[in-house]
Each structure stands twice: as C-alpha cells, then as structure tokens.
Coordinates of C-alpha atoms in Angstrom, one line a residue:
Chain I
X917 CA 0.0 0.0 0.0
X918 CA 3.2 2.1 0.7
X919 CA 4.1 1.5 -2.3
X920 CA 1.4 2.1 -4.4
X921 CA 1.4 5.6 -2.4
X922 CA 4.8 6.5 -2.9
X923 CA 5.0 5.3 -7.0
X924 CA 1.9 7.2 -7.7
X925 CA 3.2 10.6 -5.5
X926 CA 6.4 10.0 -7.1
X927 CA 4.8 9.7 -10.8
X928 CA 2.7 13.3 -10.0
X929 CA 5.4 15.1 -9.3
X930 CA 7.8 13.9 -12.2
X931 CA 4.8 15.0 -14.4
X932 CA 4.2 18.2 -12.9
X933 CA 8.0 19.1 -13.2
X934 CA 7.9 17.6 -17.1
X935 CA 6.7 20.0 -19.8
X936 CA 3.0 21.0 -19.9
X937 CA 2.8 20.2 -16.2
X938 CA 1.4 22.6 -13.6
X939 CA 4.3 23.2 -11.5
X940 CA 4.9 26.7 -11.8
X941 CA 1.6 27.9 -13.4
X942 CA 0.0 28.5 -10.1
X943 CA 3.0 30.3 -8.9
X944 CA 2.9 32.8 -12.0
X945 CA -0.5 33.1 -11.6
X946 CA 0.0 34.3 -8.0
X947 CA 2.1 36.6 -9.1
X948 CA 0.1 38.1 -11.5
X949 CA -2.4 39.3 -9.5
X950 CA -0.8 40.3 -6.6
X951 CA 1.1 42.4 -9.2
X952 CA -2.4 43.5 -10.5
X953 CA -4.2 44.8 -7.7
X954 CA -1.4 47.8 -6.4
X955 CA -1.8 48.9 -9.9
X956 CA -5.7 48.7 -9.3
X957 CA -5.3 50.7 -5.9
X958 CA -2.2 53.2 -6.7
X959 CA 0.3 53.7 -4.5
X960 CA -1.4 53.8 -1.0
X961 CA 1.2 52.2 1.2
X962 CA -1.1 52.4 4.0
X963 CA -4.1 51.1 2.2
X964 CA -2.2 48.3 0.7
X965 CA -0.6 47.1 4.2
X966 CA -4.0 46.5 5.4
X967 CA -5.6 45.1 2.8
X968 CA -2.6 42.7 1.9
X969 CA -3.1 39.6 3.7
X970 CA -6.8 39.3 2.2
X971 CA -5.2 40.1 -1.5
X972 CA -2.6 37.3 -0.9
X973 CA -5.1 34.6 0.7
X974 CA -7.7 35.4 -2.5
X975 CA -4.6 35.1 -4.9
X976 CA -3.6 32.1 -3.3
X977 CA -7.3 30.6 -3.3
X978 CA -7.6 31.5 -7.3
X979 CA -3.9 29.8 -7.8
X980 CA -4.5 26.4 -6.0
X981 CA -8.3 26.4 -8.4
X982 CA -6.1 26.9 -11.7
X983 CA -5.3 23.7 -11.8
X984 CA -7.3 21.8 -10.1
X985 CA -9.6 20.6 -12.9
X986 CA -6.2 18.8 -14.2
X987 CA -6.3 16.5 -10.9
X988 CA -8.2 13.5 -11.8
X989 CA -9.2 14.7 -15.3
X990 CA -6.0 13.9 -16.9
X991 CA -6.1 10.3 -15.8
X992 CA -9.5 10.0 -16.5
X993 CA -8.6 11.1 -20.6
X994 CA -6.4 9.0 -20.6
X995 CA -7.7 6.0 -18.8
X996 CA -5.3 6.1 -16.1
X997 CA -7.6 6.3 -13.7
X998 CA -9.0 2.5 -14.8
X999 CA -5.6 1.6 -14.1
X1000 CA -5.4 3.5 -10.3
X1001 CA -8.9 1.4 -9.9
X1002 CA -6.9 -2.1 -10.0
X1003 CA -4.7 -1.6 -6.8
X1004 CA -4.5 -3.2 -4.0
X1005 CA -4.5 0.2 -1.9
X1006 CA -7.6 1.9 -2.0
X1007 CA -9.1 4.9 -3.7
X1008 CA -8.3 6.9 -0.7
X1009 CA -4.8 6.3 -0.9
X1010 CA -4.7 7.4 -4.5
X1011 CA -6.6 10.3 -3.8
X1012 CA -4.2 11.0 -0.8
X1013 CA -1.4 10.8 -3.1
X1014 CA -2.5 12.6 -5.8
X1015 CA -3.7 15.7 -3.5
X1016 CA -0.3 15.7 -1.8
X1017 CA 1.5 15.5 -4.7
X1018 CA -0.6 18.6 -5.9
X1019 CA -0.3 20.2 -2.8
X1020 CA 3.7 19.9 -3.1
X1021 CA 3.9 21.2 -6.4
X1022 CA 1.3 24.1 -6.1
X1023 CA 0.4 25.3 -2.2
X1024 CA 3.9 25.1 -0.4
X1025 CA 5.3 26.9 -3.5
X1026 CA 2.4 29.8 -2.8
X1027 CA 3.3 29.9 0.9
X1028 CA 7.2 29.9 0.2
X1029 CA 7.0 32.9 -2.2
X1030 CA 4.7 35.2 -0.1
X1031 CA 7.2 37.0 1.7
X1032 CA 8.5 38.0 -1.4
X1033 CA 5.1 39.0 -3.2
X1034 CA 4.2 40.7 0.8
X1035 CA 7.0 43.6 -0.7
X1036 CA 4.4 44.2 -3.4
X1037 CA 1.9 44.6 -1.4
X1038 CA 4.0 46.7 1.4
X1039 CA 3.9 44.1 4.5
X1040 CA 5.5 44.4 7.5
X1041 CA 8.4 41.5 8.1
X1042 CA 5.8 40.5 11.1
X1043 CA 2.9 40.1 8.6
X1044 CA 5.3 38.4 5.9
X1045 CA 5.9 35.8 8.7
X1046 CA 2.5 35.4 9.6
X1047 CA 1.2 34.9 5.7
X1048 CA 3.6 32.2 5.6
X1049 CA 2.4 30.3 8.4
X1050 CA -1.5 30.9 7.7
X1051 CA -0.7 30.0 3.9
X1052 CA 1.0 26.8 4.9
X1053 CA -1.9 25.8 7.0
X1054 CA -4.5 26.9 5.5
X1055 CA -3.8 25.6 1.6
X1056 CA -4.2 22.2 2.1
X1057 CA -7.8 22.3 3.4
X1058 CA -8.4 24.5 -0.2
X1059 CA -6.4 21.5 -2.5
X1060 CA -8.3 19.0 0.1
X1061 CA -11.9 20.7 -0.5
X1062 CA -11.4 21.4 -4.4
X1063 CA -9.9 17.2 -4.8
X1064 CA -13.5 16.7 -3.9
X1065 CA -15.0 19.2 -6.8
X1066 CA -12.0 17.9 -9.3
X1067 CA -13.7 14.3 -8.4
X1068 CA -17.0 15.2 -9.3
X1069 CA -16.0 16.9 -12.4
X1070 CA -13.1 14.6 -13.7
X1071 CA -15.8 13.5 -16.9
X1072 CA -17.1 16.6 -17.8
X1073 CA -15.2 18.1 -20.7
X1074 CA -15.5 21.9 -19.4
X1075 CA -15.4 20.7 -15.9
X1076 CA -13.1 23.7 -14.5
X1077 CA -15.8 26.3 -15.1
X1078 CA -18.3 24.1 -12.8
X1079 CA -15.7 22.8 -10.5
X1080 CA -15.2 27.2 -8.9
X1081 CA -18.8 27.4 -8.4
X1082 CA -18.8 24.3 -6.6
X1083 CA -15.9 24.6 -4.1
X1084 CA -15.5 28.2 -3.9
X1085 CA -18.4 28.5 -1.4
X1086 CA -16.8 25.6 0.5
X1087 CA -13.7 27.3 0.5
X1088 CA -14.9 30.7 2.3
X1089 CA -14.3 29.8 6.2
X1090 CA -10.8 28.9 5.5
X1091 CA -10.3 32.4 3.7
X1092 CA -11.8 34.2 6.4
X1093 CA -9.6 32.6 9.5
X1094 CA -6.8 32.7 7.2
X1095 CA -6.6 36.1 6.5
X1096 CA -8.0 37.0 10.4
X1097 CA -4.9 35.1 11.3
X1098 CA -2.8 36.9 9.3
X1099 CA -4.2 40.4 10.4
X1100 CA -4.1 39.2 14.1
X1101 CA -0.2 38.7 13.8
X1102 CA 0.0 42.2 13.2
X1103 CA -2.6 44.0 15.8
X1104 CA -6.1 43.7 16.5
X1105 CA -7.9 42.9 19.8
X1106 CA -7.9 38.9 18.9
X1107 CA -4.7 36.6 19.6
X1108 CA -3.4 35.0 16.9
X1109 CA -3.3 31.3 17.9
X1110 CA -6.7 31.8 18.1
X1111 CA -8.4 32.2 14.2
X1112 CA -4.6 30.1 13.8
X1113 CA -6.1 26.8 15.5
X1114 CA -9.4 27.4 13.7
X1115 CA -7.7 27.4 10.2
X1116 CA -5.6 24.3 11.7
X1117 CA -8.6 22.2 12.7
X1118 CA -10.3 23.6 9.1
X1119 CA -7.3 21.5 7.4
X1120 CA -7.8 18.9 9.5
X1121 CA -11.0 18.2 8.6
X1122 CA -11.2 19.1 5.3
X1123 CA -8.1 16.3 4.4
X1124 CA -10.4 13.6 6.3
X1125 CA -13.9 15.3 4.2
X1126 CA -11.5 15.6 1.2
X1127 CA -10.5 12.2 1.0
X1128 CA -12.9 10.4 1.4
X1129 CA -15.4 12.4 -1.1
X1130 CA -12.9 12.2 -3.5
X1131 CA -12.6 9.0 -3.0
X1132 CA -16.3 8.1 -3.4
X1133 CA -16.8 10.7 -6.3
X1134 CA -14.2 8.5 -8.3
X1135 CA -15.9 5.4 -7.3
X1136 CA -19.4 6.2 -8.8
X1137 CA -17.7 7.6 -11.4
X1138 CA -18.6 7.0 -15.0
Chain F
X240 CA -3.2 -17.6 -7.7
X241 CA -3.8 -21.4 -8.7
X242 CA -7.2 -22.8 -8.7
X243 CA -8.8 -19.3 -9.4
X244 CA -12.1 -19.4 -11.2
X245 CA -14.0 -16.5 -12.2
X246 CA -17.8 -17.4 -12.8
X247 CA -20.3 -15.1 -14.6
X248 CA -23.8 -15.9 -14.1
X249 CA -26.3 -14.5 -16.3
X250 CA -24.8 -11.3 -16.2
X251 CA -26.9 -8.3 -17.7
X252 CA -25.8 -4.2 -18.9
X253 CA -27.3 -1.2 -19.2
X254 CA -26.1 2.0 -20.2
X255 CA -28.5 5.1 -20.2
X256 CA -31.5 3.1 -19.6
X257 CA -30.6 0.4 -22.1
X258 CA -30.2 -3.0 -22.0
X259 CA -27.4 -3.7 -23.8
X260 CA -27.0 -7.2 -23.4
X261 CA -28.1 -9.2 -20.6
X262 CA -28.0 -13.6 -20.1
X263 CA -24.7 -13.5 -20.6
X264 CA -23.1 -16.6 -18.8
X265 CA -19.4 -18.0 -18.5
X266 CA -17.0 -19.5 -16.3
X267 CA -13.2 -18.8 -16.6
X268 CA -10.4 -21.9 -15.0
X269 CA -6.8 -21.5 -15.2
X270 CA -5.4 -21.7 -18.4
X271 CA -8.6 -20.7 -20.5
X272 CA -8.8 -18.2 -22.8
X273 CA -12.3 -16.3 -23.6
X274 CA -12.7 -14.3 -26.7
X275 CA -15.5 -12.3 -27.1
X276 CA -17.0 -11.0 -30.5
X277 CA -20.2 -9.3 -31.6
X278 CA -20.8 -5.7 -34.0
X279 CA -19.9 -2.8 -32.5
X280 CA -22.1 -1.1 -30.2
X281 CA -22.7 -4.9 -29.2
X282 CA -21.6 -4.4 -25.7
X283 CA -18.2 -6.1 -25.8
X284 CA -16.3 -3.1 -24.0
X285 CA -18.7 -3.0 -21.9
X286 CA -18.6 -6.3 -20.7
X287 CA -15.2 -6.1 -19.9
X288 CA -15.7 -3.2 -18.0
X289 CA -18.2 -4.5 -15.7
X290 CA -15.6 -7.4 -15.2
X291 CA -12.9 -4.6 -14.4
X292 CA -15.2 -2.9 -11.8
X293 CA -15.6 0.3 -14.2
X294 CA -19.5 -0.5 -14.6
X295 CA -22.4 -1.8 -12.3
X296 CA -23.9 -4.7 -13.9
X297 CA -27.5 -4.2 -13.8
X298 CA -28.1 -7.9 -12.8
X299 CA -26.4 -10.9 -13.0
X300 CA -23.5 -12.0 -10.7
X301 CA -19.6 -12.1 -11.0
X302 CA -18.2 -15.2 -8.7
X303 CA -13.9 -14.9 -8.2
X304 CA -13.0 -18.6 -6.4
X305 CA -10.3 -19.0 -4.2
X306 CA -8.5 -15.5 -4.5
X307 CA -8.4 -15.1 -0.8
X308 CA -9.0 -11.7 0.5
X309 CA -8.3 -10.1 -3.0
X310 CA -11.0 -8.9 -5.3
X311 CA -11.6 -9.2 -8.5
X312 CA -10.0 -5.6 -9.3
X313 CA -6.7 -6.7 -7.3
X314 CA -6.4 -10.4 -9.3
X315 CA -6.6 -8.7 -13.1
X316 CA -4.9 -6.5 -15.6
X317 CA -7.2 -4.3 -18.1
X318 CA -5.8 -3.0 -21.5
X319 CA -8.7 -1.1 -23.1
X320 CA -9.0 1.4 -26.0
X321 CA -7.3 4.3 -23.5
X322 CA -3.5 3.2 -23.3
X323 CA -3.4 4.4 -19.7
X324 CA 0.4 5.9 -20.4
X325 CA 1.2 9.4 -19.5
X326 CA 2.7 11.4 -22.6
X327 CA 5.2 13.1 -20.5
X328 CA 7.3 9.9 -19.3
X329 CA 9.3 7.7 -20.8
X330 CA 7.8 4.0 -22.1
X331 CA 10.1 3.2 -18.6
X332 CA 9.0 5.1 -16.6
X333 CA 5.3 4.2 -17.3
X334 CA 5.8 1.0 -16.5
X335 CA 7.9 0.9 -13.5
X336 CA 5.3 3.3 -12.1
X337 CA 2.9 0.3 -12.7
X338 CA 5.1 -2.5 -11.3
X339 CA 5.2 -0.2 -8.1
X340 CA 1.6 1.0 -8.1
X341 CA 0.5 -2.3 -9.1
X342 CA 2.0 -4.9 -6.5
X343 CA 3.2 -8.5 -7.2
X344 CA 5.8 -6.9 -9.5
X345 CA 7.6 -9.3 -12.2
X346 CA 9.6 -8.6 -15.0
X347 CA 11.7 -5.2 -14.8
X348 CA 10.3 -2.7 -17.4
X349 CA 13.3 -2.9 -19.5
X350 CA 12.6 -7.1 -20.1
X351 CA 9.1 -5.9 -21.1
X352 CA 9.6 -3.9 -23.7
X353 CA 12.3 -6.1 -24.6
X354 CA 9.4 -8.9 -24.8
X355 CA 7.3 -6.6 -26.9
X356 CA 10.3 -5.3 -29.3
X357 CA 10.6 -1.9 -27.7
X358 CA 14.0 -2.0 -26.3
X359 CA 15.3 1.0 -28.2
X360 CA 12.3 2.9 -27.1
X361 CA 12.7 2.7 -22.5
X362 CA 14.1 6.3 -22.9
X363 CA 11.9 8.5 -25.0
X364 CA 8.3 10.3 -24.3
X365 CA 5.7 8.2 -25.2
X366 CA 4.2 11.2 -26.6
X367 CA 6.4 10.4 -29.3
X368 CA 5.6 6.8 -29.7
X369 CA 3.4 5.7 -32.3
X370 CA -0.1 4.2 -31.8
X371 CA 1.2 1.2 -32.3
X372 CA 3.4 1.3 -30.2
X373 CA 2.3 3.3 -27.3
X374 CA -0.4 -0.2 -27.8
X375 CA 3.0 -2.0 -27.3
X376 CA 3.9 -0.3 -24.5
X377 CA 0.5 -0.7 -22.7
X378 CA 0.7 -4.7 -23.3
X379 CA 4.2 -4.7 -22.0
X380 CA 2.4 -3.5 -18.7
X381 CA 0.6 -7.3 -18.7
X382 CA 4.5 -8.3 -18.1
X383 CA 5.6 -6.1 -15.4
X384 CA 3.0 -7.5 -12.7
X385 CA 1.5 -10.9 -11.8
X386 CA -2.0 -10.6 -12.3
X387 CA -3.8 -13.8 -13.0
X388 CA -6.8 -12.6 -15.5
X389 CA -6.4 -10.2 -18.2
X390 CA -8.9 -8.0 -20.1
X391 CA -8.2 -7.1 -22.8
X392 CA -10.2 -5.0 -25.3
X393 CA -9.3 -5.5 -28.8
X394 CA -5.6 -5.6 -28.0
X395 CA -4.3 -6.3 -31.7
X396 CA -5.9 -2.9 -33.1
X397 CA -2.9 -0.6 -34.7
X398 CA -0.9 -3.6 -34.3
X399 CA 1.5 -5.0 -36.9
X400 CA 1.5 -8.6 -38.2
X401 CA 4.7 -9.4 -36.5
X402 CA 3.5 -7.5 -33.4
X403 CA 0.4 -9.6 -33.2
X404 CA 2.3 -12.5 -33.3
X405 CA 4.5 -11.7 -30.6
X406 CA 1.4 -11.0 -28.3
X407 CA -0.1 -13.9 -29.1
X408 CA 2.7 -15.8 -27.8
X409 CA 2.9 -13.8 -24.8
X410 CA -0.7 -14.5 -24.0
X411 CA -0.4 -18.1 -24.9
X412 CA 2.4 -17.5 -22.3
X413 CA 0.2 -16.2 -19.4
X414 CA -2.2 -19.1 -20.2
X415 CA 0.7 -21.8 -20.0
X416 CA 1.6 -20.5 -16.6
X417 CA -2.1 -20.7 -15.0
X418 CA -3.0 -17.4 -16.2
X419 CA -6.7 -16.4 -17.9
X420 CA -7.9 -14.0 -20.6
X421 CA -10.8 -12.4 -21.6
X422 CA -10.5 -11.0 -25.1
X423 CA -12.8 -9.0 -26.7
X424 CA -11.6 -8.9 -30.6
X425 CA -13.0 -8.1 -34.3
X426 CA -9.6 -9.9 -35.8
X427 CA -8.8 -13.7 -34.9
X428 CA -6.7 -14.0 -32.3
X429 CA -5.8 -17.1 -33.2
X430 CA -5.1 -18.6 -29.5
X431 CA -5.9 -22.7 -29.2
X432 CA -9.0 -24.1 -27.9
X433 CA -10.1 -20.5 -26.8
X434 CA -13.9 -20.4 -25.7
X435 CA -15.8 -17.8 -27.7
X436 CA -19.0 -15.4 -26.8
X437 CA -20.3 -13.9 -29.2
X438 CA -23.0 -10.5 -27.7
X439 CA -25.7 -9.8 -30.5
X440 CA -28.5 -7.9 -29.7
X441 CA -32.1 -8.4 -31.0
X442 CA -33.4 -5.5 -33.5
X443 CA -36.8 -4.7 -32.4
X444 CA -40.0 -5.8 -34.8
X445 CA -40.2 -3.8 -38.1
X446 CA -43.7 -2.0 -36.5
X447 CA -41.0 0.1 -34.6
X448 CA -39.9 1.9 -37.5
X449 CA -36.4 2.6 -38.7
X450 CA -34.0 3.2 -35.8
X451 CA -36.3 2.1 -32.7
X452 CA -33.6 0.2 -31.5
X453 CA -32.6 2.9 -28.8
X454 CA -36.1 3.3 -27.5
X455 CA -37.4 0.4 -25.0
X456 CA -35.1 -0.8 -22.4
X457 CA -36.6 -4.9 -22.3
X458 CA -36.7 -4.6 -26.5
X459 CA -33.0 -4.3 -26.7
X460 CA -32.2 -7.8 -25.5
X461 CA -29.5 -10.0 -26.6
X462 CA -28.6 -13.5 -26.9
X463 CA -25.2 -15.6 -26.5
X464 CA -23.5 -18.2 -28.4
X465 CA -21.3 -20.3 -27.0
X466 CA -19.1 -22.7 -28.9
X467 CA -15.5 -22.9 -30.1
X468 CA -15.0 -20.2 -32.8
X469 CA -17.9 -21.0 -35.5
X470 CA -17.1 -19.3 -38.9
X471 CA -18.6 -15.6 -38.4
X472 CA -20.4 -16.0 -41.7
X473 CA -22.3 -19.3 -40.3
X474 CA -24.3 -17.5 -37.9
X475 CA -26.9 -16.2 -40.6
X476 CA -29.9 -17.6 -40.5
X477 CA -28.3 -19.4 -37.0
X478 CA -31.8 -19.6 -34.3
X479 CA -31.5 -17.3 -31.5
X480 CA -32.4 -19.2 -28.3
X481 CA -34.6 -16.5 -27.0
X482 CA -36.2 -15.6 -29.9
X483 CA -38.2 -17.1 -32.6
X484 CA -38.2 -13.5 -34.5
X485 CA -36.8 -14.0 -38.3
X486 CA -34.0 -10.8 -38.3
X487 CA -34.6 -8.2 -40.6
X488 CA -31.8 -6.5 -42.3
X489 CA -30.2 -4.1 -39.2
X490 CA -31.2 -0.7 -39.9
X491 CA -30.0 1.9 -38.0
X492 CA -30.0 5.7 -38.0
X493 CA -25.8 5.9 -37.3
X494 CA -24.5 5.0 -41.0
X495 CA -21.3 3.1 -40.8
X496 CA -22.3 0.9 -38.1
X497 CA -25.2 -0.7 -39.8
X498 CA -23.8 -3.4 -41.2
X499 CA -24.6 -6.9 -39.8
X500 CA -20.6 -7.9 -40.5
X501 CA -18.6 -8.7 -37.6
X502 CA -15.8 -6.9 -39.3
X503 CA -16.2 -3.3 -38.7
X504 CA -12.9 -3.3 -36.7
X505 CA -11.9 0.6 -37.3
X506 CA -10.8 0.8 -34.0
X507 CA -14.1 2.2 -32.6
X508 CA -15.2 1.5 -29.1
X509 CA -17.7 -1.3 -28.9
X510 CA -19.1 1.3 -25.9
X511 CA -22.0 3.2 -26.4
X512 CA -22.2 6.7 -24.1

C-alpha cells in the first residue's frame, strides 16, 4: 500500500515538473495578480498594508483552483484512472497521493513565495511571517476541498468552469480565518493562535472530508 | 493464484436506460482463454468493463473462487482502448510506475519492452511513440506485474502482423503459466481451444420503425452463443435461443455501423455513451 502511495506521488510530481505540467503555473498566476491589484489601488502604502493579507489569501485561493480541474481529469482522458482502480491500496490512498502531490507542487510553492510577493503589497516582516504560516496551513484544506469538486467533475469536458462554483463556497471559512490570522499577527484585539487553531482544525477536517469524497466521487464515477 | 475461477452468471448491462445485453453466462479456470465477439455497439467493452469494476452490472452475478481476501480488481490487468500511459514519461517510466503501483511486481520494465520489441524505445516520451506502439507499450504492462486474469479490449488494433504474433505468444504464455484471458476482438486472435462469446443484440420488430432500436429498455435484449470459434459467416440464419423473431436486415439511424458484418474493426469502441 506504501508503495502504491509513494510510485503514484512520485509519478505526479515527475509529471508536474515535465513539460505541460502545472508546476509553476499557479506560482505565475499568483504573481500576476498580486502584481495586479497595487496597480488597481495606486500607490497607497497604508491602504495596501491593510488590505494585503486578504489580496494574498484570495490570490492564493484563485492559484490552488487553476489547476485543479487537471487533478483526476488527466487520468480520466487517458484512462489512467482504470488503471489506479486495480490496486490493491484503496481509492483513498490514490486520492491522498494525488492531492499531496498537488499540494507539493502548487500550495507550499504559494506559501514559500509570499514574503516576497508581501513587498508588493507593502507588509510588514511580522505580517510576511504570519502569511507564511497561515498559507502553509490553511492551503491544504483549499487543495483538500477542491480534490473533492476535481472528483466530481473529472468527466465533464469543461469541468473547471463548474468545479469554482462548486468549491469556492466551501472554501470561504478557511479564507476568512486565514486572512483574520494573518491580520491578528500584526494587531487587532484577537490573539493569533486563536483564528490560527481554527484554520488548523479547518485543514484537518477538510483532508479527512477531502478524501474520502474524493474518494467516493471517483468510485461512482462513469 | 492457482485454482482461481472467475464465474459469470447471467450477467446483464445497461447504459442510459438500455439494455445492452443481458444472459450473458461463462466460467473462466486456469489456463482458459475467452474471446469475445459481436458488432460494435454490441456491448463487448462493456462487458469487460463490468468485469474490471468500471460499470455496475444491472443484474447478473460475478463469482472470483479461491482468490483469498483479493477482489476481482486486485487479481486482473485491463488493456482497453485508453492506453493508460502518461505522454510526459518515458515507455520506462510508465511501466515501473505500474510494477510499483500495481504490486506482485515481475519482470523489470526494460525485459518488457524487450518482450514486446521496444527495447530502443525505454528512454523517449511516449508522446512520441506511435499508436502502435504506445499499444505495445501498454501490453508490455501485462508483463511487469503478476496478475492472474487479463482484459483485454481488442488488444491487436494498430498492431503489426509481426507485433500480433509476438502478443499472441505472450498470452499463450500467461495461459501456459495458469494465467486467464478475456479477449474481446474483431480480428482472430488465433489462441488454441479458446472459448468464444459472441454478444448480439435483437433489432426490435419492423412496427417500430427505422431506428427504434434505442427506445425500450426490455426490446433491446440480446442473446449468446457459445461454442469454439464458428465461422462468423455461419451464424446467418443461426436460431436465437430466445427468440423465434426472423431478423430483418439491421437498420440503424448511425450509417457506418449498420452493417450486420462482424468486421467493422476501425478501431471504434464497442461502448455506447
């Protein structure tokens, strides 16, 4: 079962990192619109320093959607996915795998670069720290919450479109104690480690949720 | 792995509300080959897929004997119309992600594509492979893990001559070693004493007019013949257990697929979606 795990995480990432693959995408597209929206604004430092943490959660959200519809639809084109059927280790395994591996290649990239993109958006080193910690929590419950959307739409041809309006709604409470953690790391009446553990817990549950509704979206599939 | 049985009883299909075929019946013992035949849009693929866990049969039962706590999904290997190979990796690397993700592993990639006359092509894309093959490629993936029962649907389409040959022997291989196949084919396959199945489903009377064969679910009903490879021309004019209707020529409203020849093998999918 280890295995099966480790050849198919193994197999994701090669294939994210080979041409056409959706390794850096998200991270471009990240970019692009936390490059966007100080041009949007104008050059309100101030402004900016406030509003950054929620322009960095929402750029991360949109970056970890871009590719999402590619999750299980790729394997499903090209009947991969009948082949992930015949393991011994179950679908959940595959679909932990598979979200991991997409996690690996898209979130921890997001998180890693924010301190960077925070200079765009005129953070304080405190609130560059924070956005790294809420980012590296808080992205896997989005991958976790959209596997189950990229499940449900793996045999629909324009499935991407469908797949936002599906998760986005789902994906709201981990934006808001996300970006409350991030804003509480740099003032406000509320500790941090409190909207922190929330967004911890909302991880939590989605990778348990995640996995197994993935899991059973690929089983009825067809 | 010895002593495993796969049993079919009266196994019936639907797909969008129709009954593609249904009373279809078979058992499978080590060493025994199955190949099944029938038009396209017969329900061939389809079969197969039920038997690889992709479909819900809509009745009928599938028995596995003596496979322990495996299931049916865990004792087989499935080469359909979808190569299952990702464009971006090498033939290699394909199929030592299968002998990893697959379990039971056997021979390394490199002596598989060896076995299928790849050798030359382990290192590049298969996204430059050609169909024939990438097809290679996917059959080489039979090799790489033990899996007692093999489905295969229509393996030798884009294959060369020599190419069919070679997987012939590999199969007769797999049978020689306790292994069994399930074949679904338009071109012989040429493997000894192999059982054969032939799907065929009923046209509905004349009174439903021209293409009425997609409208009720219980008209669509199909009949099995068993028996060791009868000439596909012999089976005019053959009676139908079920039915004592007289066939009238197959009309349908798709042209291309209306003829009643077993031969349309342009590589379509027997599947109807």
């Amino acid at each position: 079962m280890i295995r099966s795990f480790n050849a198919l995480l193994v197999r994701d990432l090669k294939l994210a990192a080979r041409v056409g693959g959706s390794g850096v995408m998200g991270l471009i597209f990240f970019l692009m619109i936390v490059t966007l929206i100080p041009f949007a604004l104008g050059p309100d430092l101030n402004l900016l320093a406030r509003i950054g943490p929620a322009i960095l959660w929402i750029a991360a959200l949109l970056a970890t959607l871009i590719g999402l519809d590619r999750l299980f639809q790729a394997d499903q084109e090209d009947g991969s996915l009948d082949l992930l059927r015949l393991s011994h280790a179950p679908m959940e395994i595959v679909v932990l795998a598979k979200v991991i591996a997409y996690w690996l290649v898209t979130g921890l990239p997001l998180a890693l670069a924010a301190p960077f993109l925070g200079f765009l958006v005129a953070l304080s080193p405190e609130a560059m720290l924070a956005m790294v910690a809420t980012l590296l929590v808080g992205t896997p419950a989005l991958t976790f919450i959209g596997a189950v959307g990229a499940a449900l739409t793996s045999s629909l041809r324009r499935g991407g479109l469908i797949l936002a309006i599906l998760v986005l709604p789902f994906m709201i409470p981990t934006l808001i104690f996300g970006v409350s953690a991030a804003n509480a790391a740099v003032g406000g009446t509320i500790p941090f480690m409190t909207p922190f553990l929330v967004l911890m817990a909302l991880s939590l549950i989605a990778a348990v949720v995640g996995t197994v509704g993935a899991a059973a979206a690929l089983r009825s599939g067809e | 792995m010895q002593g495993l049985r796969l049993s079919v009883n009266n196994l019936a299909c639907e797909r969008g509300e129709r009954r593609i075929f249904e009373g279809v019946s078979f058992t499978l013992k080590p060493g025994e080959a199955l190949v099944i035949t029938g038009r396209n849009g017969a329900g061939k693929s389809s079969l197969l897929d039920i038997l690889a866990g992709r479909l819900h049969p809509a009745g009928g039962a599938i028995l596995l004997d003596d496979a322990g706590e495996r299931t049916l999904s865990e004792c087989l290997h499935y080469v359909g119309h979808r190569d299952a190979l990702k464009a971006a990796l090498t033939a290699e690397e394909n199929l030592t992600f299968a002998r990893d993700f697959l379990g039971n592993p056997a021979l390394k990639p490199r002596e598989a594509l060896d076995a299928v006359g790849l050798a030359h092509a382990a290192r590049l894309p298969v996204a430059y492979l050609s169909a024939g093959q990438r097809r290679r490629v996917a059959l080489a993936r039979l090799l790489v893990a033990h899996r007692p029962l093999w489905l295969l649907d229509e393996p030798t389409s884009a294959l060369d001559t020599a190419s069919q040959e070679t997987l012939r022997l590999i199969l007769e291989g797999h049978r020689d070693s306790g292994g069994m196949i399930a074949a679904s084919t338009h071109s012989p396959l040429f493997l000894k004493d192999a059982k054969e199945i032939r799907i065929e489903r009923l046209v509905p009377p004349p009174s439903a007019g021209e293409g009425g064969e997609r409208s009720e679910p219980g008209e669509g009903a199909s009949s099995i013949e068993h028996g060791p490879s009868p000439d596909p021309r012999s089976r005019e004019g053959h009676p139908l257990p079920n039915s004592s209707r007289v066939f009238p020529t197959w009309t349908s409203r798709k042209s291309g697929s209306g003829t009643p020849d077993p031969d349309g093998g342009e590589g379509k999918t027997g599947e109807v979606s």
